[in-house]
PDB file of C-alpha atoms in Angstrom:
ATOM      1  CA  MET A  21      -6.250  40.676  18.620  1.00  0.00           C
ATOM      2  CA  ILE A  22      -3.785  38.986  16.282  1.00  0.00           C
ATOM      3  CA  ARG A  23      -2.155  36.856  19.011  1.00  0.00           C
ATOM      4  CA  PRO A  24      -5.388  35.139  20.113  1.00  0.00           C
ATOM      5  CA  LEU A  25      -6.232  34.353  16.470  1.00  0.00           C
ATOM      6  CA  LEU A  26      -2.744  32.995  15.836  1.00  0.00           C
ATOM      7  CA  ALA A  27      -2.924  30.866  18.975  1.00  0.00           C
ATOM      8  CA  LEU A  28      -6.291  29.538  17.896  1.00  0.00           C
ATOM      9  CA  SER A  29      -5.074  28.654  14.377  1.00  0.00           C
ATOM     10  CA  VAL A  30      -1.975  26.903  15.786  1.00  0.00           C
ATOM     11  CA  ALA A  31      -4.165  24.945  18.177  1.00  0.00           C
ATOM     12  CA  LEU A  32      -6.491  23.945  15.357  1.00  0.00           C
ATOM     13  CA  PHE A  33      -3.673  22.866  13.042  1.00  0.00           C
ATOM     14  CA  ALA A  34      -1.903  21.031  15.857  1.00  0.00           C
ATOM     15  CA  GLY A  35      -5.136  19.144  16.547  1.00  0.00           C
ATOM     16  CA  PHE A  36      -5.407  18.061  12.942  1.00  0.00           C
ATOM     17  CA  ALA A  37      -1.791  16.903  12.876  1.00  0.00           C
ATOM     18  CA  LEU A  38      -2.421  14.909  16.045  1.00  0.00           C
ATOM     19  CA  ALA A  39      -5.623  13.440  14.589  1.00  0.00           C
ATOM     20  CA  ASP A  40      -3.736  12.412  11.445  1.00  0.00           C
ATOM     21  CA  THR A  41      -1.066  10.702  13.539  1.00  0.00           C
ATOM     22  CA  GLU A  42      -3.756   9.029  15.598  1.00  0.00           C
ATOM     23  CA  LEU A  43      -5.532   7.915  12.388  1.00  0.00           C
ATOM     24  CA  GLY A  44      -2.366   6.272  11.109  1.00  0.00           C
ATOM     25  CA  LEU A  45      -1.844   4.506  14.413  1.00  0.00           C
ATOM     26  CA  ALA A  46      -5.490   3.410  14.577  1.00  0.00           C
ATOM     27  CA  ALA A  47      -5.290   2.079  10.998  1.00  0.00           C
ATOM     28  CA  LYS A  48      -2.097   0.239  11.856  1.00  0.00           C
ATOM     29  CA  ALA A  49      -3.777  -1.326  14.913  1.00  0.00           C
ATOM     30  CA  GLY A  50      -6.848  -2.273  12.898  1.00  0.00           C
ATOM     31  CA  ASP A  51      -9.065  -0.257  15.259  1.00  0.00           C
ATOM     32  CA  LEU A  52     -12.017   0.429  12.949  1.00  0.00           C
ATOM     33  CA  ALA A  53     -14.048   2.202  15.644  1.00  0.00           C
ATOM     34  CA  LYS A  54     -11.202   4.649  16.282  1.00  0.00           C
ATOM     35  CA  VAL A  55     -10.589   5.113  12.532  1.00  0.00           C
ATOM     36  CA  ARG A  56     -14.281   5.895  12.066  1.00  0.00           C
ATOM     37  CA  GLN A  57     -14.286   8.320  15.013  1.00  0.00           C
ATOM     38  CA  LEU A  58     -11.189  10.166  13.790  1.00  0.00           C
ATOM     39  CA  THR A  59     -12.400  10.495  10.198  1.00  0.00           C
ATOM     40  CA  GLU A  60     -15.755  11.789  11.387  1.00  0.00           C
ATOM     41  CA  ALA A  61     -13.833  14.383  13.415  1.00  0.00           C
ATOM     42  CA  GLY A  62     -12.081  15.533  10.252  1.00  0.00           C
ATOM     43  CA  ALA A  63      -8.809  13.594  10.157  1.00  0.00           C
ATOM     44  CA  ASP A  64      -7.287  13.503   6.678  1.00  0.00           C
ATOM     45  CA  VAL A  65      -7.438   9.927   5.296  1.00  0.00           C
ATOM     46  CA  ASN A  66      -4.482  10.702   2.993  1.00  0.00           C
ATOM     47  CA  ALA A  67      -2.118  12.267   5.497  1.00  0.00           C
ATOM     48  CA  THR A  68       1.170  10.555   6.180  1.00  0.00           C
ATOM     49  CA  ASN A  69       1.836   9.407   9.689  1.00  0.00           C
ATOM     50  CA  ASP A  70       4.747  11.356  11.193  1.00  0.00           C
ATOM     51  CA  ASP A  71       5.261   8.678  13.878  1.00  0.00           C
ATOM     52  CA  ASP A  72       6.039   6.114  11.164  1.00  0.00           C
ATOM     53  CA  LEU A  73       9.615   6.135   9.875  1.00  0.00           C
ATOM     54  CA  TRP A  74       8.384   5.454   6.343  1.00  0.00           C
ATOM     55  CA  GLU A  75       5.664   8.121   6.418  1.00  0.00           C
ATOM     56  CA  ARG A  76       2.942   5.729   5.318  1.00  0.00           C
ATOM     57  CA  THR A  77      -0.647   6.867   4.821  1.00  0.00           C
ATOM     58  CA  PRO A  78      -3.366   5.262   6.967  1.00  0.00           C
ATOM     59  CA  LEU A  79      -4.358   3.190   3.924  1.00  0.00           C
ATOM     60  CA  MET A  80      -0.782   1.967   3.517  1.00  0.00           C
ATOM     61  CA  GLN A  81      -0.597   1.075   7.214  1.00  0.00           C
ATOM     62  CA  ALA A  82      -3.802  -0.938   7.043  1.00  0.00           C
ATOM     63  CA  ALA A  83      -2.882  -2.601   3.724  1.00  0.00           C
ATOM     64  CA  ARG A  84       0.542  -3.639   4.961  1.00  0.00           C
ATOM     65  CA  LEU A  85      -0.821  -5.243   8.095  1.00  0.00           C
ATOM     66  CA  GLY A  86      -3.845  -6.954   6.550  1.00  0.00           C
ATOM     67  CA  ARG A  87      -6.497  -4.756   8.159  1.00  0.00           C
ATOM     68  CA  THR A  88      -9.186  -5.512   5.576  1.00  0.00           C
ATOM     69  CA  GLU A  89     -12.088  -3.757   7.346  1.00  0.00           C
ATOM     70  CA  VAL A  90     -10.030  -0.623   7.834  1.00  0.00           C
ATOM     71  CA  VAL A  91      -8.891  -0.659   4.193  1.00  0.00           C
ATOM     72  CA  THR A  92     -12.493  -0.999   3.020  1.00  0.00           C
ATOM     73  CA  PHE A  93     -13.600   1.873   5.273  1.00  0.00           C
ATOM     74  CA  LEU A  94     -10.752   4.173   4.191  1.00  0.00           C
ATOM     75  CA  LEU A  95     -11.461   3.469   0.532  1.00  0.00           C
ATOM     76  CA  ALA A  96     -15.121   4.364   1.096  1.00  0.00           C
ATOM     77  CA  LYS A  97     -13.919   7.634   2.697  1.00  0.00           C
ATOM     78  CA  GLY A  98     -11.878   8.546  -0.383  1.00  0.00           C
ATOM     79  CA  ALA A  99      -8.395   7.328   0.524  1.00  0.00           C
ATOM     80  CA  ASP A 100      -6.082   7.742  -2.463  1.00  0.00           C
ATOM     81  CA  VAL A 101      -4.973   4.320  -3.746  1.00  0.00           C
ATOM     82  CA  THR A 102      -2.126   5.936  -5.676  1.00  0.00           C
ATOM     83  CA  LYS A 103      -0.626   8.198  -3.009  1.00  0.00           C
ATOM     84  CA  PRO A 104       2.885   6.983  -2.276  1.00  0.00           C
ATOM     85  CA  GLY A 105       4.570   7.251   1.081  1.00  0.00           C
ATOM     86  CA  ASP A 106       6.936  10.213   1.153  1.00  0.00           C
ATOM     87  CA  ALA A 107      10.039   8.311   2.290  1.00  0.00           C
ATOM     88  CA  THR A 108       9.836   5.111   0.224  1.00  0.00           C
ATOM     89  CA  GLY A 109       7.495   5.886  -2.634  1.00  0.00           C
ATOM     90  CA  ALA A 110       5.675   2.636  -1.820  1.00  0.00           C
ATOM     91  CA  SER A 111       1.991   2.359  -2.631  1.00  0.00           C
ATOM     92  CA  PRO A 112      -0.818   0.659  -0.701  1.00  0.00           C
ATOM     93  CA  LEU A 113      -0.923  -2.017  -3.416  1.00  0.00           C
ATOM     94  CA  LYS A 114       2.796  -2.705  -3.047  1.00  0.00           C
ATOM     95  CA  GLU A 115       2.345  -3.068   0.710  1.00  0.00           C
ATOM     96  CA  ALA A 116      -0.553  -5.523   0.391  1.00  0.00           C
ATOM     97  CA  ALA A 117       1.074  -7.488  -2.450  1.00  0.00           C
ATOM     98  CA  TYR A 118       4.360  -7.890  -0.581  1.00  0.00           C
ATOM     99  CA  LYS A 119       2.568  -9.197   2.502  1.00  0.00           C
ATOM    100  CA  GLY A 120       0.256 -11.489   0.512  1.00  0.00           C
ATOM    101  CA  HIS A 121      -3.021  -9.878   1.595  1.00  0.00           C
ATOM    102  CA  ILE A 122      -5.158 -11.036  -1.339  1.00  0.00           C
ATOM    103  CA  GLU A 123      -8.487  -9.515  -0.255  1.00  0.00           C
ATOM    104  CA  ILE A 124      -6.844  -6.137   0.162  1.00  0.00           C
ATOM    105  CA  VAL A 125      -5.049  -6.479  -3.191  1.00  0.00           C
ATOM    106  CA  ARG A 126      -8.410  -7.149  -4.818  1.00  0.00           C
ATOM    107  CA  ALA A 127     -10.074  -4.234  -3.008  1.00  0.00           C
ATOM    108  CA  LEU A 128      -7.309  -1.833  -4.035  1.00  0.00           C
ATOM    109  CA  LEU A 129      -7.430  -2.985  -7.663  1.00  0.00           C
ATOM    110  CA  ALA A 130     -11.223  -2.604  -7.671  1.00  0.00           C
ATOM    111  CA  ALA A 131     -10.778   0.925  -6.276  1.00  0.00           C
ATOM    112  CA  GLY A 132      -8.522   1.874  -9.170  1.00  0.00           C
ATOM    113  CA  ALA A 133      -5.019   0.994  -8.044  1.00  0.00           C
ATOM    114  CA  LYS A 134      -2.790   0.470 -11.052  1.00  0.00           C
ATOM    115  CA  PRO A 135      -0.809  -2.801 -10.865  1.00  0.00           C
ATOM    116  CA  ASP A 136       2.388  -1.212 -12.189  1.00  0.00           C
ATOM    117  CA  PHE A 137       2.035   2.179 -10.473  1.00  0.00           C
ATOM    118  CA  ASN A 138       5.002   3.565  -8.638  1.00  0.00           C
ATOM    119  CA  ALA A 139       7.781   1.136  -9.419  1.00  0.00           C
ATOM    120  CA  ASP A 140      10.686   2.168  -7.239  1.00  0.00           C
ATOM    121  CA  ASP A 141      14.122   3.240  -8.508  1.00  0.00           C
ATOM    122  CA  GLN A 142      15.084  -0.401  -8.955  1.00  0.00           C
ATOM    123  CA  GLY A 143      11.988  -1.211 -11.021  1.00  0.00           C
ATOM    124  CA  ARG A 144      10.139  -3.142  -8.321  1.00  0.00           C
ATOM    125  CA  THR A 145       6.424  -3.124  -9.093  1.00  0.00           C
ATOM    126  CA  PRO A 146       3.723  -4.620  -6.833  1.00  0.00           C
ATOM    127  CA  LEU A 147       4.064  -7.850  -8.893  1.00  0.00           C
ATOM    128  CA  LEU A 148       7.797  -8.063  -8.171  1.00  0.00           C
ATOM    129  CA  TRP A 149       7.158  -7.332  -4.493  1.00  0.00           C
ATOM    130  CA  ALA A 150       4.569 -10.142  -4.418  1.00  0.00           C
ATOM    131  CA  LEU A 151       7.121 -12.507  -5.944  1.00  0.00           C
ATOM    132  CA  ILE A 152       9.815 -11.405  -3.513  1.00  0.00           C
ATOM    133  CA  GLY A 153       7.481 -11.564  -0.502  1.00  0.00           C
ATOM    134  CA  LYS A 154       6.858 -15.326  -0.594  1.00  0.00           C
ATOM    135  CA  GLU A 155       3.850 -15.044   1.713  1.00  0.00           C
ATOM    136  CA  THR A 156       1.220 -17.777   1.859  1.00  0.00           C
ATOM    137  CA  ASN A 157      -1.210 -16.162  -0.597  1.00  0.00           C
ATOM    138  CA  THR A 158       1.402 -15.181  -3.158  1.00  0.00           C
ATOM    139  CA  PRO A 159       0.023 -17.359  -6.015  1.00  0.00           C
ATOM    140  CA  ALA A 160      -3.389 -15.672  -5.651  1.00  0.00           C
ATOM    141  CA  VAL A 161      -1.800 -12.222  -5.431  1.00  0.00           C
ATOM    142  CA  VAL A 162       0.340 -12.898  -8.508  1.00  0.00           C
ATOM    143  CA  GLU A 163      -2.749 -14.069 -10.391  1.00  0.00           C
ATOM    144  CA  ALA A 164      -4.800 -11.012  -9.360  1.00  0.00           C
ATOM    145  CA  LEU A 165      -2.041  -8.585 -10.356  1.00  0.00           C
ATOM    146  CA  LEU A 166      -1.451 -10.227 -13.738  1.00  0.00           C
ATOM    147  CA  LYS A 167      -5.192 -10.358 -14.479  1.00  0.00           C
ATOM    148  CA  ALA A 168      -5.327  -6.631 -13.673  1.00  0.00           C
ATOM    149  CA  GLY A 169      -2.636  -5.981 -16.271  1.00  0.00           C
ATOM    150  CA  ALA A 170       0.622  -6.086 -14.300  1.00  0.00           C
ATOM    151  CA  ASN A 171       3.699  -6.146 -16.519  1.00  0.00           C
ATOM    152  CA  SER A 172       4.907  -9.763 -16.555  1.00  0.00           C
ATOM    153  CA  GLN A 173       8.106  -8.562 -18.240  1.00  0.00           C
ATOM    154  CA  ALA A 174       9.083  -6.323 -15.313  1.00  0.00           C
ATOM    155  CA  VAL A 175      12.804  -6.354 -14.474  1.00  0.00           C
ATOM    156  CA  PHE A 176      14.399  -5.662 -11.112  1.00  0.00           C
ATOM    157  CA  GLU A 177      17.810  -4.019 -11.211  1.00  0.00           C
ATOM    158  CA  SER A 178      19.850  -4.439  -8.049  1.00  0.00           C
ATOM    159  CA  LEU A 179      22.262  -1.805  -6.767  1.00  0.00           C
ATOM    160  CA  ASP A 180      25.153  -3.703  -8.330  1.00  0.00           C
ATOM    161  CA  GLY A 181      23.445  -3.619 -11.738  1.00  0.00           C
ATOM    162  CA  ALA A 182      22.320  -7.255 -11.839  1.00  0.00           C
ATOM    163  CA  LYS A 183      18.944  -7.686 -13.514  1.00  0.00           C
ATOM    164  CA  VAL A 184      16.302 -10.244 -12.541  1.00  0.00           C
ATOM    165  CA  THR A 185      13.056 -10.714 -14.440  1.00  0.00           C
ATOM    166  CA  ALA A 186       9.629 -11.363 -12.944  1.00  0.00           C
ATOM    167  CA  ALA A 187       9.717 -14.846 -14.468  1.00  0.00           C
ATOM    168  CA  GLU A 188      12.977 -15.562 -12.642  1.00  0.00           C
ATOM    169  CA  PHE A 189      11.507 -14.362  -9.345  1.00  0.00           C
ATOM    170  CA  ALA A 190       8.441 -16.536  -9.960  1.00  0.00           C
ATOM    171  CA  HIS A 191      10.684 -19.561 -10.505  1.00  0.00           C
ATOM    172  CA  ARG A 192      12.649 -18.828  -7.317  1.00  0.00           C
ATOM    173  CA  ALA A 193       9.417 -18.468  -5.325  1.00  0.00           C
ATOM    174  CA  GLY A 194       8.490 -22.101  -5.957  1.00  0.00           C
ATOM    175  CA  PRO A 195       6.330 -24.286  -8.190  1.00  0.00           C
ATOM    176  CA  GLU A 196       2.920 -22.919  -7.075  1.00  0.00           C
ATOM    177  CA  VAL A 197       3.931 -19.331  -7.648  1.00  0.00           C
ATOM    178  CA  GLU A 198       5.632 -20.144 -10.943  1.00  0.00           C
ATOM    179  CA  ALA A 199       2.508 -21.980 -12.118  1.00  0.00           C
ATOM    180  CA  ALA A 200       0.298 -18.983 -11.207  1.00  0.00           C
ATOM    181  CA  PHE A 201       2.702 -16.687 -13.014  1.00  0.00           C
ATOM    182  CA  THR A 202       2.924 -18.842 -16.145  1.00  0.00           C
ATOM    183  CA  ARG A 203      -0.842 -19.422 -16.272  1.00  0.00           C
ATOM    184  CA  ASN A 204      -1.692 -15.710 -16.050  1.00  0.00           C
ATOM    185  CA  ALA A 205       1.178 -13.939 -17.831  1.00  0.00           C
ATOM    186  CA  PRO A 206       0.376 -12.903 -21.412  1.00  0.00           C
ATOM    187  CA  HIS A 207       2.186 -14.999 -23.976  1.00  0.00           C
TER     188      HIS A 207
END
């Protein structure tokens, strides 16, 4: 009697783990139909994807790759905007900011993502990642993060102990980014 129940519970849990992995892969691919199907079947929208070296959540996968429709759907299903990946500690907002996905940055901020949440061990906030990323929408991302209250005084400390301020990164990123930073940073 116990063996059949144990086998059934293992099969059930294995199915959920597989669904979670499939959900992460579907989010990464931007396959909204598959994401919808898997969540309706009970896949956990906040599970990390074991097939991903960085153990990103489905929301992080979609945010990183600019899958706006998938991000919107996952947020509506209760995806946690503050859940960091287990391996890197990165947040969905960091992923979107670094890649310059402005619509996703705005959606995450509107859903409650904190612009300075989860700075890594070197002090890199989503704002610093946006300044480092140098993607095409960086001025808009910098503006959105600063308007949401990102710390314009953030400092990155490299492994060798060198410190670089957000203002220095903005300057290095070019005149458009520096102008967006200067215009929106509190004085």
